[in-house]
Amino acid sequence: MVSSPVRWLLPLTLLTSLQAQAELQTPEISLTIDAYHKSDNTALGGRLEGWGLSHTELGVRQQFGNVATGKFTAVAEANEEETDFSIEEAYLQSLSLPAGLTLRGGRFLSDLGYLNGQHPHADSFSERPLLYRAFLGGHYYDDGLGLSMVMPTDLYWRISAEAFDGGELGEFEGNPTVGTWALSTSLGGDLSESQSWQAGVSYLRNRMLESGAEAHGHHHDHHDHGADGHHGHSHGAEYAGEHLYMADLVWKWAPRGNNRNQQLTLSAEYARVTDLNEYAGSDDYHEGWYGSAVYRFAPRWSAGVRHGRVDLKLGHGDHFHDGALKETTAMLAWNPTHTQTLRLQYTHQDVVEDWHDTFAGADNAVTLQYIISFGAHDAHAF
């Protein structure tokens, strides 16, 4: 397999031939700064205690006539302990395939679930829900190919298939050419002039765990528990299995469809991870869920609450121990302009079941977050 630094550069080598085939347009450059202060560390990753930058993005988008568009996104994260740089996106995407088809190649965010395909700065809370931090490292991107299709139906219906190298999901013993592949579909529509909805299901196959292979650092034979010790910039799954199933549901209300002054958004997701290792039976699986409500009560103000839980099977040799963590989050956000967000968030964690201090890092935290964006940005997803 081609080394990782080369893989994400491969799509960029196609730009020369595309320039010869299509009129080159002016590139769009964007910058998003995400600065914060967090009072305490919390379990299962997220932002570190203290001052820092989280998911600060520099992006370049280039369109090549009506043939394709290219996107490159570099991410910087820094806190009082470390600084990290990564390439999150480097892909080419088709613009003119027939029958509603879109082909994407390079490094990109997977379509899994409701939140994974959007950048974290577009979220309503300063950290992703527990299930994303536990099973997808916050958000899952990788090197591969993706094909999606918007179906010719009255309802919005999109299906997608993706094949990835798998290297960004975590460190595993297996190393197949196609490390992971994913299938996703979502449906949506309007219930009335003021109400809309979207529902989706997703599946991720982790082929790097076949034949009993384990994720490095995610078994618990030596009591080295990722839920307490991994913060900051790790994008790998803390708890993995061969199969990940996800379901999501979103409902939005805005008076007469005008969400500028007022909007209520209710969302929920569920995830289950199975076939954890060679000893796992049908009752040995991880699962997680969350539900959230966000209300924009004025053009520049919104408030929200989210509650979620993960139930984990912590491997210890040929058997498992139970672990469970709950998290409740409340936030208040002010948007002085369209490109700025000042958010105050409170997070409360409860350990339901523990084993050998897996959730020793569970705590309460207050986070003050400031986001500012410059330049052109993608439209936010539903």
Coordinates of C-alpha atoms in Angstrom, one line a residue:
M1 CA 0.0 0.0 0.0
V2 CA 1.3 3.5 -0.8
S3 CA 2.5 5.4 2.2
S4 CA 0.0 7.8 3.9
P5 CA 1.7 11.1 2.9
V6 CA 1.7 10.0 -0.7
R7 CA -1.8 8.7 -0.7
W8 CA -3.5 12.0 0.1
L9 CA -1.3 13.8 -2.5
L10 CA -2.4 11.5 -5.3
P11 CA -5.6 13.3 -6.1
L12 CA -3.7 16.6 -6.4
T13 CA -1.5 15.1 -9.2
L14 CA -4.6 15.0 -11.3
L15 CA -5.0 18.8 -11.3
T16 CA -2.6 19.3 -14.2
S17 CA -4.7 17.2 -16.5
L18 CA -7.9 18.8 -15.3
Q19 CA -6.5 22.2 -16.0
A20 CA -6.0 21.2 -19.6
Q21 CA -9.6 20.0 -19.9
A22 CA -11.5 22.7 -18.1
E23 CA -11.4 26.4 -17.5
L24 CA -9.5 27.1 -14.2
Q25 CA -11.5 29.3 -11.9
T26 CA -10.3 31.4 -9.0
P27 CA -9.6 29.2 -5.9
E28 CA -11.6 29.8 -2.7
I29 CA -9.6 30.1 0.5
S30 CA -11.0 29.9 3.9
L31 CA -9.8 29.9 7.5
T32 CA -11.7 28.9 10.6
I33 CA -10.2 29.5 14.1
D34 CA -11.7 27.6 17.1
A35 CA -10.2 28.9 20.4
Y36 CA -11.4 27.7 23.8
H37 CA -10.8 27.5 27.5
K38 CA -11.9 24.3 29.4
S39 CA -12.0 24.2 33.2
D40 CA -11.3 20.4 33.5
N41 CA -10.5 17.3 31.5
T42 CA -13.4 14.9 30.8
A43 CA -13.5 11.2 30.0
L44 CA -13.3 9.8 26.5
G45 CA -11.2 12.5 24.9
G46 CA -12.4 15.8 23.6
R47 CA -10.6 19.1 24.5
L48 CA -7.9 19.2 27.1
E49 CA -8.1 21.4 30.2
G50 CA -6.9 24.9 29.8
W51 CA -6.5 27.3 26.9
G52 CA -6.2 25.9 23.4
L53 CA -7.1 25.8 19.7
S54 CA -9.3 22.9 18.6
H55 CA -9.8 22.0 14.9
T56 CA -8.6 25.2 13.4
E57 CA -8.9 24.8 9.6
L58 CA -7.2 26.3 6.5
G59 CA -9.1 25.2 3.4
V60 CA -8.6 25.7 -0.3
R61 CA -11.4 24.8 -2.8
Q62 CA -10.8 24.9 -6.6
Q63 CA -13.4 24.3 -9.3
F64 CA -12.4 23.0 -12.7
G65 CA -15.1 24.2 -15.0
N66 CA -18.1 21.8 -14.8
V67 CA -15.8 18.7 -14.6
A68 CA -14.7 18.5 -11.0
T69 CA -13.9 20.4 -7.8
G70 CA -10.9 19.8 -5.5
K71 CA -10.7 20.5 -1.8
F72 CA -7.8 20.6 0.6
T73 CA -8.2 21.1 4.3
A74 CA -5.3 21.3 6.8
V75 CA -6.1 21.3 10.5
A76 CA -4.1 22.6 13.5
E77 CA -4.9 21.8 17.1
A78 CA -2.9 23.1 20.1
N79 CA -3.2 23.0 23.9
E80 CA -1.0 23.4 26.9
E81 CA 0.5 20.0 26.3
E82 CA 1.0 19.6 22.6
T83 CA 0.5 20.9 19.1
D84 CA -0.8 18.8 16.2
F85 CA -1.1 19.3 12.4
S86 CA -3.0 17.0 10.1
I87 CA -4.4 16.8 6.6
E88 CA -8.2 16.2 7.0
E89 CA -9.3 16.6 3.4
A90 CA -7.5 16.3 0.0
Y91 CA -9.9 15.1 -2.6
L92 CA -11.4 15.5 -6.1
Q93 CA -15.1 15.3 -6.6
S94 CA -17.0 15.0 -9.9
L95 CA -19.6 17.6 -10.9
S96 CA -21.1 16.3 -14.1
L97 CA -21.8 12.5 -13.9
P98 CA -25.2 11.4 -15.0
A99 CA -28.2 10.0 -13.0
G100 CA -27.4 12.0 -9.9
L101 CA -24.1 10.2 -9.3
T102 CA -21.1 11.8 -7.6
L103 CA -17.6 10.3 -7.4
R104 CA -15.1 11.3 -4.8
G105 CA -11.5 10.2 -4.4
G106 CA -8.7 11.1 -2.0
R107 CA -9.0 11.9 1.7
F108 CA -12.4 12.9 2.9
L109 CA -15.0 12.7 5.7
S110 CA -17.1 9.5 5.7
D111 CA -20.9 9.8 5.3
L112 CA -21.5 7.8 8.4
G113 CA -24.2 9.0 10.7
Y114 CA -25.7 12.5 11.0
L115 CA -22.7 14.5 12.3
N116 CA -19.6 12.7 10.9
G117 CA -19.8 14.3 7.4
Q118 CA -19.8 17.9 8.7
H119 CA -16.8 19.8 10.2
P120 CA -16.8 20.1 14.0
H121 CA -17.0 23.9 13.9
A122 CA -20.5 23.6 12.4
D123 CA -21.7 21.6 15.5
S124 CA -24.1 23.1 18.0
F125 CA -21.9 21.9 20.9
S126 CA -18.1 22.3 21.5
E127 CA -17.5 18.5 21.6
R128 CA -19.0 15.6 19.7
P129 CA -21.3 13.2 21.6
L130 CA -19.8 10.3 23.5
L131 CA -20.6 7.7 20.8
Y132 CA -18.6 9.6 18.2
R133 CA -15.6 10.0 20.6
A134 CA -15.7 6.4 21.6
F135 CA -16.3 4.7 18.2
L136 CA -15.1 7.1 15.5
G137 CA -12.4 9.2 17.2
G138 CA -14.7 12.3 17.1
H139 CA -15.0 12.2 13.4
Y140 CA -13.8 9.6 10.8
Y141 CA -11.9 10.6 7.7
D142 CA -9.7 8.4 5.6
D143 CA -8.1 7.8 2.2
G144 CA -10.3 6.1 -0.4
L145 CA -13.1 6.3 -3.0
G146 CA -16.7 7.2 -2.5
L147 CA -19.7 7.0 -4.8
S148 CA -23.1 8.6 -4.0
M149 CA -26.4 9.0 -5.7
V150 CA -29.4 11.2 -5.2
M151 CA -32.4 9.1 -6.2
P152 CA -35.0 10.5 -8.5
T153 CA -37.8 10.5 -6.0
D154 CA -40.2 13.0 -4.5
L155 CA -38.6 12.6 -1.1
Y156 CA -34.9 13.4 -0.7
W157 CA -33.1 10.1 -0.9
R158 CA -29.4 9.7 -1.0
I159 CA -27.3 6.5 -0.9
S160 CA -23.5 6.2 -0.7
A161 CA -20.8 3.6 -0.7
E162 CA -17.2 4.2 0.4
A163 CA -14.0 2.1 0.4
F164 CA -11.1 3.3 2.6
D165 CA -7.5 2.4 3.4
G166 CA -8.5 2.3 7.1
G167 CA -5.4 3.8 8.5
E168 CA -7.2 6.7 10.2
L169 CA -9.6 4.5 12.1
G170 CA -6.9 3.3 14.5
E171 CA -3.9 1.0 14.8
F172 CA -4.8 -2.6 14.1
E173 CA -2.9 -5.9 13.5
G174 CA -4.6 -6.5 10.1
N175 CA -3.5 -4.6 7.0
P176 CA -5.7 -5.4 4.0
T177 CA -5.8 -3.2 0.9
V178 CA -9.3 -2.1 1.7
G179 CA -9.3 -1.7 5.5
T180 CA -12.8 -0.4 5.9
W181 CA -15.9 0.1 3.7
A182 CA -19.1 1.9 4.5
L183 CA -22.7 2.1 3.2
S184 CA -25.1 4.9 4.1
T185 CA -28.5 6.1 3.1
S186 CA -30.6 9.0 4.2
L187 CA -34.2 10.1 3.6
G188 CA -35.8 13.4 4.2
G189 CA -38.6 15.8 3.4
D190 CA -41.1 18.4 4.6
L191 CA -44.0 17.6 6.9
S192 CA -45.5 21.1 6.5
E193 CA -44.4 24.6 5.6
S194 CA -42.7 24.8 9.0
Q195 CA -41.5 21.3 9.7
S196 CA -38.9 19.1 8.0
W197 CA -37.2 15.8 8.8
Q198 CA -34.3 13.5 7.9
A199 CA -33.6 9.9 8.9
G200 CA -30.6 7.7 8.0
V201 CA -28.8 4.4 8.6
S202 CA -25.1 3.6 8.2
Y203 CA -22.8 0.6 8.3
L204 CA -19.0 0.5 8.6
R205 CA -17.1 -2.8 8.1
N206 CA -13.7 -2.9 9.8
R207 CA -11.7 -5.5 7.9
M208 CA -8.5 -4.8 9.9
L209 CA -10.0 -6.7 12.9
E210 CA -10.6 -10.0 11.0
S211 CA -9.3 -13.3 12.3
G212 CA -9.3 -12.1 15.9
A213 CA -6.9 -9.2 15.4
E214 CA -7.1 -6.5 18.1
A215 CA -6.8 -2.8 18.1
H216 CA -3.5 -1.6 19.5
G217 CA -4.1 0.2 22.8
H218 CA -7.8 -0.7 23.0
H219 CA -7.8 -4.0 24.8
H220 CA -7.6 -4.0 28.6
D221 CA -5.3 -6.8 29.6
H222 CA -2.9 -4.3 31.1
H223 CA -5.5 -1.9 32.4
D224 CA -4.3 0.9 30.1
H225 CA -7.7 2.6 29.6
G226 CA -8.2 4.9 26.7
A227 CA -11.3 6.5 28.2
D228 CA -9.3 8.3 30.8
G229 CA -6.0 8.9 29.1
H230 CA -6.7 9.9 25.5
H231 CA -7.5 13.5 25.0
G232 CA -6.8 16.1 22.3
H233 CA -5.8 15.0 18.9
S234 CA -6.3 11.2 18.6
H235 CA -8.7 10.6 15.7
G236 CA -8.7 6.8 16.1
A237 CA -11.6 4.8 17.6
E238 CA -11.1 4.2 21.3
Y239 CA -13.4 1.1 21.1
A240 CA -13.6 -0.9 17.9
G241 CA -15.2 -4.0 16.4
E242 CA -15.6 -5.6 13.0
H243 CA -19.1 -4.0 12.5
L244 CA -20.5 -0.6 13.3
Y245 CA -24.2 0.1 12.8
M246 CA -25.7 3.6 13.1
A247 CA -29.1 5.2 12.9
D248 CA -30.0 8.9 13.1
L249 CA -33.2 11.0 13.1
V250 CA -33.5 14.8 12.9
W251 CA -36.6 17.0 13.0
K252 CA -36.6 20.8 12.5
W253 CA -39.2 23.4 13.0
A254 CA -39.1 27.0 11.9
P255 CA -42.1 29.4 11.5
R256 CA -43.1 29.2 7.8
G257 CA -39.7 27.7 7.0
N258 CA -37.8 30.9 8.0
N259 CA -35.1 29.8 10.4
R260 CA -33.3 33.2 10.6
N261 CA -35.2 34.3 13.7
Q262 CA -36.4 31.1 15.2
Q263 CA -35.7 27.4 14.8
L264 CA -36.0 24.2 17.0
T265 CA -33.9 21.2 16.1
L266 CA -34.3 17.8 17.7
S267 CA -31.8 15.1 16.8
A268 CA -30.9 11.6 18.0
E269 CA -28.4 8.9 17.0
Y270 CA -27.8 5.3 18.0
A271 CA -24.7 3.2 17.4
R272 CA -23.7 -0.5 18.0
V273 CA -20.3 -2.1 17.6
T274 CA -20.2 -5.9 17.4
D275 CA -17.6 -8.7 16.9
L276 CA -15.1 -7.0 19.3
N277 CA -12.6 -9.8 19.2
E278 CA -12.3 -13.6 18.8
Y279 CA -13.9 -14.2 22.3
A280 CA -16.9 -11.9 21.8
G281 CA -20.4 -13.6 21.8
S282 CA -23.7 -12.2 20.7
D283 CA -24.2 -10.3 24.0
D284 CA -20.7 -8.7 23.8
Y285 CA -21.0 -5.4 22.0
H286 CA -20.5 -1.7 22.6
E287 CA -23.5 0.7 22.1
G288 CA -24.1 4.4 22.5
W289 CA -26.8 7.0 21.9
Y290 CA -27.6 10.6 22.4
G291 CA -30.5 13.0 22.0
S292 CA -30.2 16.8 21.7
A293 CA -32.5 19.8 21.4
V294 CA -31.2 23.2 20.1
Y295 CA -33.5 26.2 20.0
R296 CA -32.7 29.4 18.2
F297 CA -34.8 31.9 20.1
A298 CA -33.5 35.1 18.5
P299 CA -31.5 35.8 15.3
R300 CA -28.2 35.8 17.2
W301 CA -28.9 33.6 20.2
S302 CA -29.4 29.8 20.6
A303 CA -29.5 27.4 23.6
G304 CA -29.3 23.6 23.7
V305 CA -29.1 20.5 25.8
R306 CA -27.8 17.1 25.0
H307 CA -27.8 13.8 26.9
G308 CA -26.0 10.6 25.9
R309 CA -24.6 7.4 27.1
V310 CA -22.1 4.7 26.1
D311 CA -22.2 1.1 27.3
L312 CA -18.9 -0.7 26.7
K313 CA -17.6 -4.3 27.0
L314 CA -14.1 -4.0 28.3
G315 CA -12.0 -6.9 27.1
H316 CA -9.8 -8.8 29.7
G317 CA -8.3 -11.9 28.2
D318 CA -11.1 -14.2 27.1
H319 CA -13.9 -12.4 28.9
F320 CA -15.4 -8.9 29.3
H321 CA -16.3 -6.4 32.0
D322 CA -19.1 -3.9 31.8
G323 CA -18.4 -0.1 31.6
A324 CA -21.0 2.7 31.2
L325 CA -20.7 6.4 31.1
K326 CA -23.4 9.1 30.9
E327 CA -22.9 12.7 29.8
T328 CA -25.2 15.7 29.9
T329 CA -24.4 19.0 28.2
A330 CA -26.0 22.4 28.2
M331 CA -24.9 25.3 26.0
L332 CA -25.7 29.0 25.3
A333 CA -24.4 30.5 22.0
W334 CA -24.2 34.1 20.7
N335 CA -23.5 34.8 17.0
P336 CA -22.6 38.5 16.8
T337 CA -22.1 37.9 13.0
H338 CA -22.8 35.1 10.6
T339 CA -19.1 34.1 10.8
Q340 CA -18.6 34.2 14.6
T341 CA -19.9 32.1 17.5
L342 CA -19.2 32.6 21.2
R343 CA -20.4 29.6 23.2
L344 CA -20.6 28.8 26.9
Q345 CA -21.0 25.1 27.6
Y346 CA -21.4 23.0 30.8
T347 CA -20.7 19.3 30.7
H348 CA -21.6 16.8 33.5
Q349 CA -20.4 13.2 33.4
D350 CA -21.7 10.3 35.5
V351 CA -20.0 6.9 35.8
V352 CA -22.7 4.2 35.7
E353 CA -20.4 1.1 35.7
D354 CA -16.6 1.1 36.0
W355 CA -13.8 -1.4 35.9
H356 CA -10.3 -0.7 37.0
D357 CA -10.8 3.1 36.7
T358 CA -11.7 3.0 33.0
F359 CA -13.6 6.3 33.6
A360 CA -11.4 7.8 36.2
G361 CA -11.2 11.0 34.1
A362 CA -15.0 11.6 34.3
D363 CA -15.6 15.1 35.6
N364 CA -17.7 18.3 35.2
A365 CA -16.3 21.0 32.9
V366 CA -17.1 24.5 31.8
T367 CA -16.0 25.4 28.3
L368 CA -15.8 28.9 26.7
Q369 CA -15.5 28.6 22.9
Y370 CA -15.0 31.3 20.2
I371 CA -15.2 30.4 16.5
I372 CA -14.5 32.9 13.7
S373 CA -14.4 32.1 10.0
F374 CA -12.8 34.0 7.1
G375 CA -13.5 33.5 3.4
A376 CA -15.9 31.2 1.6
H377 CA -17.4 28.2 3.4
D378 CA -19.5 25.2 2.5
A379 CA -23.2 25.5 3.1
H380 CA -24.2 23.7 6.3
A381 CA -25.9 20.3 6.0
F382 CA -29.5 19.7 7.0

